[in-house]
C-alpha atoms as one frame of an Amber mdcrd trajectory, in Angstrom:
protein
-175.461  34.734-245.518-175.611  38.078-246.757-174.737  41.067-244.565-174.799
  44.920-245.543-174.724  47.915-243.283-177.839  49.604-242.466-179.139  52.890
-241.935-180.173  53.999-238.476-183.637  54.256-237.805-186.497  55.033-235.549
-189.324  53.283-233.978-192.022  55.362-231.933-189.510  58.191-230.515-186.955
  55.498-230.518-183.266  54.517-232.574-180.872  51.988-231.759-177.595  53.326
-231.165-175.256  51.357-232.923-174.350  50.895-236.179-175.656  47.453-236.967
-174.893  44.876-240.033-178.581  42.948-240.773-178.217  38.774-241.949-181.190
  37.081-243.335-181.156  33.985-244.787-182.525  33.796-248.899-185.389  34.051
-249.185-186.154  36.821-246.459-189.813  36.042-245.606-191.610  36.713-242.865
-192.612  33.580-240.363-196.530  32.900-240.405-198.065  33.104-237.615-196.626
  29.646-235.075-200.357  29.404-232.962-200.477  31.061-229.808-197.533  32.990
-228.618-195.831  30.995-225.454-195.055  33.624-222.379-192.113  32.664-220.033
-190.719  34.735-217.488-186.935  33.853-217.658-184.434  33.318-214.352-181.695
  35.937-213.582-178.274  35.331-212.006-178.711  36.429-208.139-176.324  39.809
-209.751-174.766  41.270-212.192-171.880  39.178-212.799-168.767  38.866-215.404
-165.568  36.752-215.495-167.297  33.524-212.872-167.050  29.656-213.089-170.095
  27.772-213.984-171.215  24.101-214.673-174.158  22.125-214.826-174.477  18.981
-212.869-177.247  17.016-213.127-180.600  18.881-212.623-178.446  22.252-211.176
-176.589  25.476-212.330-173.493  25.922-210.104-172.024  29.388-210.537-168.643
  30.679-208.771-167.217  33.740-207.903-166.496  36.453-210.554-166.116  40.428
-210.967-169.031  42.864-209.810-169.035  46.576-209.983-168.104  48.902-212.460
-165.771  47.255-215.184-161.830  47.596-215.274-162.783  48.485-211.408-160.500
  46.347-209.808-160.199  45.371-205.683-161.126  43.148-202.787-165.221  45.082
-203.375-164.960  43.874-206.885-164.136  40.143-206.838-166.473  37.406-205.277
-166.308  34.117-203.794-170.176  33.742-203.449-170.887  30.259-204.468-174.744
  29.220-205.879-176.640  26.631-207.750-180.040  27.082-209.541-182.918  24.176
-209.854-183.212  24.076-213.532-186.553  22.086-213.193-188.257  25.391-212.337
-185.935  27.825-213.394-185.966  30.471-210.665-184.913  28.764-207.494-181.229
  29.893-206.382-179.573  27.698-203.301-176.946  29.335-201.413-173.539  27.017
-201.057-170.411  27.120-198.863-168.400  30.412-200.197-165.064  29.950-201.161
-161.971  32.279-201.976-162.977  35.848-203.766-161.940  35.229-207.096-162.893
  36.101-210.739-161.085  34.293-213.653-161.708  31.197-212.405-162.962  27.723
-214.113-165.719  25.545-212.628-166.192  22.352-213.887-168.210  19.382-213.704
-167.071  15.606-213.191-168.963  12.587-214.033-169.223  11.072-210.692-171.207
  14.295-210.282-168.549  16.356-207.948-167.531  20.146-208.993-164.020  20.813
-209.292-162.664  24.839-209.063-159.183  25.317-210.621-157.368  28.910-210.376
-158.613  32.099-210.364-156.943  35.764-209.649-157.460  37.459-206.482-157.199
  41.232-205.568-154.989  42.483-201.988-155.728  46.600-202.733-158.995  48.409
-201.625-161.220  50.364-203.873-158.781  53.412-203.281-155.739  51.698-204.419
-153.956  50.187-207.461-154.746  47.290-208.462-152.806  44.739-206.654-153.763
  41.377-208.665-152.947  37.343-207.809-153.094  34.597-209.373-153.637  31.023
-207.389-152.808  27.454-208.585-155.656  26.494-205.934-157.993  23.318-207.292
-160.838  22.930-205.122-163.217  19.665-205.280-167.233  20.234-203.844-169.485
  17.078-203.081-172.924  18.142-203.271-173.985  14.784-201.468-171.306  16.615
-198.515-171.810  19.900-199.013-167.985  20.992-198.423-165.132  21.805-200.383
-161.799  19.736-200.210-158.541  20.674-201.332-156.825  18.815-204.097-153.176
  19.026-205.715-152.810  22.470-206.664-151.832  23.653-210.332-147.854  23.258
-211.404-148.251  27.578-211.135-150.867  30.135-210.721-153.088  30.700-213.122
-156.374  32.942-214.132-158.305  34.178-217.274-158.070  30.546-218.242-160.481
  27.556-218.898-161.006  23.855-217.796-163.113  20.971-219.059-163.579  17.313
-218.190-163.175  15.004-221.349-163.283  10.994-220.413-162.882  11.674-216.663
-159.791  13.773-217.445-159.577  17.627-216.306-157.562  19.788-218.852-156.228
  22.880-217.757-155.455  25.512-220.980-154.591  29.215-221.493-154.616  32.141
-219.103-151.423  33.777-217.489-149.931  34.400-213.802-150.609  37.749-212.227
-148.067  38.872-210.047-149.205  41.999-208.171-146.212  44.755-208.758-143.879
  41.690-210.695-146.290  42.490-213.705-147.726  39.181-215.560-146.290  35.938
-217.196-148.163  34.885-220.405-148.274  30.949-219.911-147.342  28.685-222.725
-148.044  25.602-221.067-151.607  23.299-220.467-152.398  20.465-218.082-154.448
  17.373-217.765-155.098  14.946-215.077-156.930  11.741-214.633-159.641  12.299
-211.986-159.866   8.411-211.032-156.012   8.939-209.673-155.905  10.733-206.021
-153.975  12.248-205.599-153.954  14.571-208.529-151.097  14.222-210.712-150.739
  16.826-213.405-149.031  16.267-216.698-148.372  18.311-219.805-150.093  18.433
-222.383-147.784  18.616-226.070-147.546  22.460-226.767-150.091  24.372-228.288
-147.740  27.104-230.116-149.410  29.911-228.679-150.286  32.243-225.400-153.596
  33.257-224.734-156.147  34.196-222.058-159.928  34.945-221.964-160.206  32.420
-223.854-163.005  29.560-224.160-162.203  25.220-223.366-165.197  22.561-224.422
-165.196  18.815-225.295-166.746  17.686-228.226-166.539  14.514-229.881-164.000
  13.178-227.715-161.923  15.932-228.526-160.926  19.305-226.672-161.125  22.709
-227.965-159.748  26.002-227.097-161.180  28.768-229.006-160.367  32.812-229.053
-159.372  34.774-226.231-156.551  37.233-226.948-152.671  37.205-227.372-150.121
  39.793-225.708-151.418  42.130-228.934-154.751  41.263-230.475-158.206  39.712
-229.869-158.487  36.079-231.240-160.287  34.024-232.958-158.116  31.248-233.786
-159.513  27.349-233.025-156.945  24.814-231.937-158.089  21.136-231.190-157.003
  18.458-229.386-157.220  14.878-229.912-155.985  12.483-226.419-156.314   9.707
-228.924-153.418  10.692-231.245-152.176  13.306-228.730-152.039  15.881-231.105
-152.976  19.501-231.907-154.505  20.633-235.268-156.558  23.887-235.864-159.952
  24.637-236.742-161.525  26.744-238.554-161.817  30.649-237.289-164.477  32.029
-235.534-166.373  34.457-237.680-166.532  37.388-235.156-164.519  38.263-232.434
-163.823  35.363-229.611-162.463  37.506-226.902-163.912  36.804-223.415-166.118
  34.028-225.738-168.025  30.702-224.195-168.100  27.744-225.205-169.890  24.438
-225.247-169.589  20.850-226.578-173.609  19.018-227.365-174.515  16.363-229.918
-171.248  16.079-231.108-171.207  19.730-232.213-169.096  22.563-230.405-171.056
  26.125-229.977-169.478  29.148-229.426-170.481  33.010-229.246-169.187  35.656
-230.886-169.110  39.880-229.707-171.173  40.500-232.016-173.718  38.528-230.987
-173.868  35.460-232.582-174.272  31.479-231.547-172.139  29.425-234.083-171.936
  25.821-234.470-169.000  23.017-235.658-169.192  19.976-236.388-165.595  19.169
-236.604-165.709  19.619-240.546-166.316  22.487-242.906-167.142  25.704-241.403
-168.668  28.003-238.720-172.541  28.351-239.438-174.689  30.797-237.537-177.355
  29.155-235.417-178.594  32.162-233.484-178.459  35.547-232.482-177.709  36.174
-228.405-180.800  38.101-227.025-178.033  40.404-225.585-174.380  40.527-226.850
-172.210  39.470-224.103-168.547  38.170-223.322-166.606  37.188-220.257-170.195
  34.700-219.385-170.704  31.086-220.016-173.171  28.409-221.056-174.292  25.354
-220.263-176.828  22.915-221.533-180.332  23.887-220.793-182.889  21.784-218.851
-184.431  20.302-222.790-182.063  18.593-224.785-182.147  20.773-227.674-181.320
  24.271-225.371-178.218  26.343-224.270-178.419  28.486-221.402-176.260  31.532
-222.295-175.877  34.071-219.083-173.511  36.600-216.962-170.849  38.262-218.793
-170.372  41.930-219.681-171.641  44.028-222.527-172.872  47.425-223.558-174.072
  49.307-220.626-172.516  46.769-217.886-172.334  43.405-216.490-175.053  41.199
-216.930-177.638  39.351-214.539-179.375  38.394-217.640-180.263  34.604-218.435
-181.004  33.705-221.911-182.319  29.928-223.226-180.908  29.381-227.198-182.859
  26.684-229.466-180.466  24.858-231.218-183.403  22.204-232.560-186.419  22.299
-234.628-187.258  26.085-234.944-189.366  26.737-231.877-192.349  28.298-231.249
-192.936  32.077-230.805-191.532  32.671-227.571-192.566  35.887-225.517-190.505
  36.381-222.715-191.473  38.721-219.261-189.685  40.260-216.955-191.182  42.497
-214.149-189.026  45.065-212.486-190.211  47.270-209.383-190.803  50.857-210.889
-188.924  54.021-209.325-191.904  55.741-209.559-195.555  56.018-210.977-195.811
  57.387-214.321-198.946  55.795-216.823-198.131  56.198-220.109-196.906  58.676
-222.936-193.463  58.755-221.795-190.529  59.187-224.189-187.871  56.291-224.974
-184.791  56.513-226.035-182.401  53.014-225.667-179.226  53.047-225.618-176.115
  51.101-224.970-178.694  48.359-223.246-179.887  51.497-221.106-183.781  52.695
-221.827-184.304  56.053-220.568-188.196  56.373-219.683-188.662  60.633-219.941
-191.696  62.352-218.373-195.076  60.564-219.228-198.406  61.119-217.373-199.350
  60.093-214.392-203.025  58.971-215.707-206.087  60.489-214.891-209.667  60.699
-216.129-211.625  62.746-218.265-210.235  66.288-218.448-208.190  65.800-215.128
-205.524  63.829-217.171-204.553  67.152-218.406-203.874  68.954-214.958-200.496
  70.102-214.532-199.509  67.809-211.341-200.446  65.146-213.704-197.365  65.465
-215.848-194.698  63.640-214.853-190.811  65.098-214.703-189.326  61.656-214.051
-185.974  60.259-215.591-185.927  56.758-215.310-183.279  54.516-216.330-184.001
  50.683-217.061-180.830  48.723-217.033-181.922  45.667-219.613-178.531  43.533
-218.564-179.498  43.411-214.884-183.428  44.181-215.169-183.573  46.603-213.082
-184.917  50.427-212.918-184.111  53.548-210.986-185.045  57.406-210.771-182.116
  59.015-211.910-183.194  62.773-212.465-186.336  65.267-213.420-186.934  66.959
-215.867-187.540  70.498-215.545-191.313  71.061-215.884-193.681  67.950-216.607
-193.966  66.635-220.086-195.543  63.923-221.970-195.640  62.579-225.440-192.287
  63.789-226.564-190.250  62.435-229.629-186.635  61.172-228.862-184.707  60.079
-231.538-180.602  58.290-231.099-177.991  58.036-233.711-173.941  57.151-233.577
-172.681  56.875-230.251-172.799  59.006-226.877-174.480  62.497-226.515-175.601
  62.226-229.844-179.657  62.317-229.171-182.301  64.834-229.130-185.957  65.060
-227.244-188.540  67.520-228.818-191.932  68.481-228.433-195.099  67.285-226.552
-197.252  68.129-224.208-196.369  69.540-220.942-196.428  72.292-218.318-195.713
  75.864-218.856-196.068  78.817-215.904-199.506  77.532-214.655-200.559  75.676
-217.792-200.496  73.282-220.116-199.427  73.659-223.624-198.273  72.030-226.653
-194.046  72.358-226.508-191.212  73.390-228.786-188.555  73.085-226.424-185.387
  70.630-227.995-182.912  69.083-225.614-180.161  66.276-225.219-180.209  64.141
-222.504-176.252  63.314-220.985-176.489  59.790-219.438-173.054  60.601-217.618
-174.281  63.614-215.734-177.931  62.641-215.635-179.420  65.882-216.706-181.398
  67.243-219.460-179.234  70.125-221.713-181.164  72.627-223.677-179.977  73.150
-226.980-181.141  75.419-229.641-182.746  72.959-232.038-186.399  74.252-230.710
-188.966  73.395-232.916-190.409  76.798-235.411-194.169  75.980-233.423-195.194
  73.642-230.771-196.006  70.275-231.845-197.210  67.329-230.079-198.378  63.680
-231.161-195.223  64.097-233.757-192.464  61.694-234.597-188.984  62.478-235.491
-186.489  59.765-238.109-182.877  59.598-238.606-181.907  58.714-241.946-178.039
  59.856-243.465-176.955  62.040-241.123-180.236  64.324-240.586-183.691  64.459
-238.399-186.906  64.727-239.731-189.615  65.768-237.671-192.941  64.953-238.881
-196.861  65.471-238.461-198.572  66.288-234.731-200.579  69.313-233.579-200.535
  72.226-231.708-203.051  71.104-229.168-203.734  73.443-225.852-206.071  71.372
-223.557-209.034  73.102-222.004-212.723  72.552-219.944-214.131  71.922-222.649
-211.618  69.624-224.433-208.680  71.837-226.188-207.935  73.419-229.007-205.796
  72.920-232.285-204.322  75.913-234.260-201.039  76.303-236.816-200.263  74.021
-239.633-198.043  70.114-239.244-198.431  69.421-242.666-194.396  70.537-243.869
-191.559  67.924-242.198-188.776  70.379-240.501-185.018  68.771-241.159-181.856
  69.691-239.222-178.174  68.780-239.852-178.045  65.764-237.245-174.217  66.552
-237.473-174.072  70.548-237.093-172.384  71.947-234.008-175.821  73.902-233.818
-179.029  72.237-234.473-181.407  74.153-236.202-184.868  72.858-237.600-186.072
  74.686-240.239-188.549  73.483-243.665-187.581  70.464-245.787-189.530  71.333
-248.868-191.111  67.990-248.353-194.962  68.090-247.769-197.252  65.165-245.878
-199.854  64.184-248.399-202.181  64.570-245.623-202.522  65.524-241.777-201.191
  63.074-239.571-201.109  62.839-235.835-200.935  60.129-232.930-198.973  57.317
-235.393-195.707  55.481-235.917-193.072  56.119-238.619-189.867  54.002-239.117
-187.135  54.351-241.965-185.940  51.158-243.844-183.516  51.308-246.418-184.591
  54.803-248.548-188.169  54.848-247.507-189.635  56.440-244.752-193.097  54.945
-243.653-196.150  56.859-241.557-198.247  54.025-240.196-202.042  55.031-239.278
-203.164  58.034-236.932-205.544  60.518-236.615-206.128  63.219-239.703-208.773
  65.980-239.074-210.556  65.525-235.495-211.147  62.191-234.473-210.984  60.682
-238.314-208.578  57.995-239.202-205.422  59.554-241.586-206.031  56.880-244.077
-203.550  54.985-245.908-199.641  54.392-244.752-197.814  57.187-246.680-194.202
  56.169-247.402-191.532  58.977-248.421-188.960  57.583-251.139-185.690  60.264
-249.761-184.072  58.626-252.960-186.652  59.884-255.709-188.429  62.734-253.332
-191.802  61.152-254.165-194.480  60.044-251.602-197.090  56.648-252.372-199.349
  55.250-250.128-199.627  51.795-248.963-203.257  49.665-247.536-203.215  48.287
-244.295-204.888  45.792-242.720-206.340  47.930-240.525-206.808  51.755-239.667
-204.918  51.615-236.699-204.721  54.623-234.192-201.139  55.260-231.885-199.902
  52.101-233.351-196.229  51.248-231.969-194.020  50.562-235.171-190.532  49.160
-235.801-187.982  48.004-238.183-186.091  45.152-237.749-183.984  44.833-240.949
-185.690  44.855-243.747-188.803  44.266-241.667-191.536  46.718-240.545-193.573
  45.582-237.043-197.014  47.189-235.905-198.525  46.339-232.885-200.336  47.948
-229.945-202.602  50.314-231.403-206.676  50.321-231.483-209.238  51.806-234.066
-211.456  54.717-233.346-215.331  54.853-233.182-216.090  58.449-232.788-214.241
  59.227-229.393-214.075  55.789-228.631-210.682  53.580-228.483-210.590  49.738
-228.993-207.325  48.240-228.668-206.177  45.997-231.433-204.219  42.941-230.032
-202.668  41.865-233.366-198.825  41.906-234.381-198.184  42.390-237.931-195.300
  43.124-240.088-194.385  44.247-243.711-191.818  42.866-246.106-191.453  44.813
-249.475-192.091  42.131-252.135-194.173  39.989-249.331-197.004  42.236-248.271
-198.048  42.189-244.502-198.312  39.216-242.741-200.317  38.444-239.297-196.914
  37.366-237.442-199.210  37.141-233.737-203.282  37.327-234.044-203.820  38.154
-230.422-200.541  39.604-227.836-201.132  37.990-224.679-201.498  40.957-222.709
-203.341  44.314-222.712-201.958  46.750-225.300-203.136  50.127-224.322-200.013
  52.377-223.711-197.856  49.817-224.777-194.584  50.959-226.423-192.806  48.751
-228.797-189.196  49.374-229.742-186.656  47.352-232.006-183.403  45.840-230.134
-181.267  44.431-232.559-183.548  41.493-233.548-186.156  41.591-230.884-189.284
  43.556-230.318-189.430  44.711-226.295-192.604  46.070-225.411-192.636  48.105
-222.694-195.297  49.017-219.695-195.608  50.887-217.174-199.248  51.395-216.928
-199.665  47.923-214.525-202.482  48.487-212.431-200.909  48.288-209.162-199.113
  51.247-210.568-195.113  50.496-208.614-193.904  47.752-211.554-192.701  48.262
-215.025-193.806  44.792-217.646-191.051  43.984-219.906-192.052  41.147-222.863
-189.510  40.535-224.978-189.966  38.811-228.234-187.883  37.441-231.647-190.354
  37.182-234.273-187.903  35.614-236.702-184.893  33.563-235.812-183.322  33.890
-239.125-183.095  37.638-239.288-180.150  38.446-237.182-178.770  42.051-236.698
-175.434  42.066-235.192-173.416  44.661-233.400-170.012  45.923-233.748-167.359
  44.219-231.521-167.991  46.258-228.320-164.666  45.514-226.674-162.491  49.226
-226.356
């Protein structure tokens, strides 16, 4: 595989924020088209949920315990004992179970006479107010499903949490973690168990020494053997393999994850041994040679688990933490024959009704949904009570959306662009409310996710512009095309001239847009634009009046020389991003006159490859759809749903074998 940094970039008023590394396997080629596009609408875990035991059994999900809240929040309100199984058969059926202790760090695992064992855990004595005041327990718990109770069995030899458990040939081994002690401080254990579960009592034994401490760590069974992969020492994540063989009773080490393994899962199928990575990855062993990539997670996650999924060829990856939170999220992995496309929906109440044209900016796992308009017909969509001032944030690990602010006057059709890390964004332009009107804007501001309010700065824009776009692309932002548009009885009006792209130092303590030199070979408003590499591209759009733009214009920043490039068709508000070295259109229309058809199709452009039809026809109405890249996925995003209180997320990978991983998120 062959991995190089990337530049940021910018989808329809949108950037990922992260630095991200891009893998493709040679050739990089696009995927035809795999027939019609399957839509699933995937389960969630009851809550957001990190650090829990989990098994399958059978035809059900069993998930323990685990840590809820804020993370490093730690007290009796942040540690569970809720106890759950899911019917795998339909996917979205959760069965409440006899609670047990509130613990998080625990292991559950699954026996073959179909019985769930729980072995240690950590519990917390403070309240929220408090230190934290942090057990360990050498408790091992057995649940009958046929009974429905839990019975005690022969606790651990000493307490133990941030550990892992398996069942290999009806024997439960017991490997890493450590022994909180409240106020005593912590005891890194150098010791592992096994036990025969046809002997009752429980008798615990040793296992031979591994050489090493270390907790968070991952335990599966493959091949008759046991594994322990990553987790961390008393100084540094790992991502060291050690395996063990009962036959020989010996250790001997794999080979090293390629990524981070801290807070890693693990799981043993087909005589192969998966196991995630931070960054985002699903490797695979076979017990010889090396790691190789399988997959890319849909979300980058640790402190979860996985399990095999109801078709033999599927994991179920889920829980866990990552950017922006803990995670409700539930993911199925193909580990088979490559599958087809896969479109997956996820409906969320909405905090509010707002149409379409709002601004998004994602971040950290976060999409912020700015302004928008609250719909309308004919010249009454331009009234001022019909432009929204709603914040709304749409948590992506736990699916969920709130109102978290308002702007301060109503505004729609802004462009928001992200780059490097926290606070460093910027919102500019579009149409919105001004005394009693409504105008075209040149207001600039950043939006602070920690306070939850909208900061002016002094990057406003030389003349209003709306329908624009704005690119990051080394270390500056490029705003580009639009109008000055002031909405009237009898339609509006346009005045000023879009045609120069305004630049600003993305890093200056002061923004300030002011010319680039650089000139659009033509007007150009209502479109997408997305850098790749050196080369900006403008995709489709209105020119003069109601007349298609014409061809894609692409901007080489390296040579300072524009070209134009056909597409397939003259699309108008298209929705573009780049995935790698991949550019994605989708959810535009064409014009006739005044009127808009929508255009259904999903297409994307490879340098060297041309376009390529990747969907013919979206399964779903594409009218004020919004499309925007996350990491290798496309989510497109509505909130336009007729019943007007629900926001449609569809999620989609339209290549498995381009994989853009994150930086190790772990602080």
């Amino acid at each position: 595989m062959n991995c190089t940094s990337t530049p940021s970039r910018v989808s329809f008023a949108v950037v990922l924020g992260f630095s991200a590394a891009v893998c493709a396997a040679q050739p990089s080629r696009v995927s035809p088209p795999s027939g019609d596009v399957r839509v699933t609408r995937p389960p969630l875990l009851p809550r957001a949920i990190a650090s829990f035991g989990a098994c399958r059994v059978g035809g059900w999900l069993y998930v323990f315990g685990g840590h809820i809240g804020r993370a490093h929040a730690h007290s009796r309100d942040n540690v569970v004992g809720t106890f759950q199984r899911l019917n795998l058969a339909d996917g979205q059926s959760w069965q409440a179970l006899p609670d047990g202790p509130a613990v998080q760090g625990t292991a559950l695992v699954a026996a073959p006479d179909g019985s769930v064992y729980r072995v240690g855990g950590v519990t917390a004595h403070n309240a929220p107010s408090e230190d934290a005041d942090m057990h360990s327990t050498a408790t091992v718990t057995r649940f009958d499903p046929d009974v429905g109770e839990w019975e005690e069995m022969t606790p651990l030899p000493e307490p133990r949490s941030s550990h892992d458990a398996i069942v290999c040939d009806n024997h439960l081994y017991v490997i890493g973690g450590w022994n909180l002690e409240g106020e005593d401080g912590e005891t890194w254990h150098e010791t592992a168990w096994v036990t025969d579960l046809a002997q009752q009592p429980l008798e615990w034994r040793a296992l031979p020494p591994i050489g090493e401490t270390r907790r968070a760590c991952a335990v599966a069974t493959f091949d008759g053997k046991v594994a322990v992969l990553g987790g961390i020492d008393e100084a540094d994540p790992l991502s060291t393999v050690r395996v063990f063989d009962p036959t020989s009773g010996q250790w001997s080490d794999g080979p090293e994850l390629p990524g981070t393994g801290f807070g890693t899962a693990a799981l043993g199928l087909d005589k192969r041994l998966y196991a995630t990575v931070m960054e985002g990855r699903l490797l695979s062993w076979g017990g010889e040679g090396e790691w190789q990539p399988v997959a890319q997670l849909e979300m980058p996650r640790f402190f979860h688990r996985m399990v095999p999924g109801a078709a033999p060829d599927q994991i179920l990856a889920f829980g866990g933490a990552g950017r922006g939170g803990h995670m409700r999220m539930m993911e199925t992995i193909h580990v088979g024959a490559e599958p087809q496309l896969e479109l997956r929906e996820y409906v969320i109440p909405a905090p509010g009704k707002v149409a379409h044209r709002q601004a998004l900016m994602l971040l950290d796992n976060t999409l912020w949904a700015f302004g928008g308009n609250r719909g309308g017909r004919g010249g009454d969509r331009f009234a001022p009570e019909r432009f929204a001032t709603d914040v709304w944030r749409v948590d992506l690990t736990s699916m969920t959306a709130s109102h978290v602010a308002d702007l301060p006057a109503g505004a729609q059709s802004m462009a928001a662009a992200t780059w490097g890390g926290r606070g460093k964004n910027l919102i500019v332009g579009g149409l919105g409310v001004q005394g009693d009107g409504v105008q075209s804007l040149a207001s600039a501001w950043r939006w602070n996710g920690r306070r939850g309010e909208a900061q002016s700065v002094e990057a406003a824009l030389p003349a209003p512009r709306t329908q624009l776009q704005m690119v990051h692309h080394d270390n500056k932002l490029y705003v580009i095309g639009g109008v000055d548009f002031t909405p009237d009885e009898r339609g509006g009006t346009t005045k000023g001239d879009t045609g120069e792209i305004l630049v600003c130092d993305a890093d200056a303590t002061e923004l300030r847009f002011e010319p680039s030199g650089i000139q659009l070979p033509r007007p150009r408003r209502s479109f997408g634009a997305a850098v790749i590499g050196e080369r900006l591209y403008l995709v489709g759009g209105l020119g003069n009046g109601f007349s298609h733009a014409g061809p894609c214009d692409v901007y080489d920043f390296a040579t300072g020389t524009w070209s134009e490039l056909d597409a397939p068709a003259a699309w108008v508000s298209p929705q573009v991003a780049a995935v790698g070295d991949r550019l994605y259109v989708a959810c535009g229309g064409t014009m006739k006159g005044q009127r808009f058809s929508e255009d259904r199709s999903l297409w994307a452009f490879e340098r060297g490859s041309g376009w390529t039809a990747v969907i013919e026809e979206l399964p779903f109405p594409v009218r004020h759809v919004q499309m925007i890249p996350q990491r290798n996925r496309l989510v497109f995003y509505a909130a336009n749903d007729e019943r007007g209180d629900r926001i449609v997320l569809r999620i989609l990978e339209p290549d498995a074998r381009v994989q853009v991983l994150e930086p190790s998120f772990h602080r």
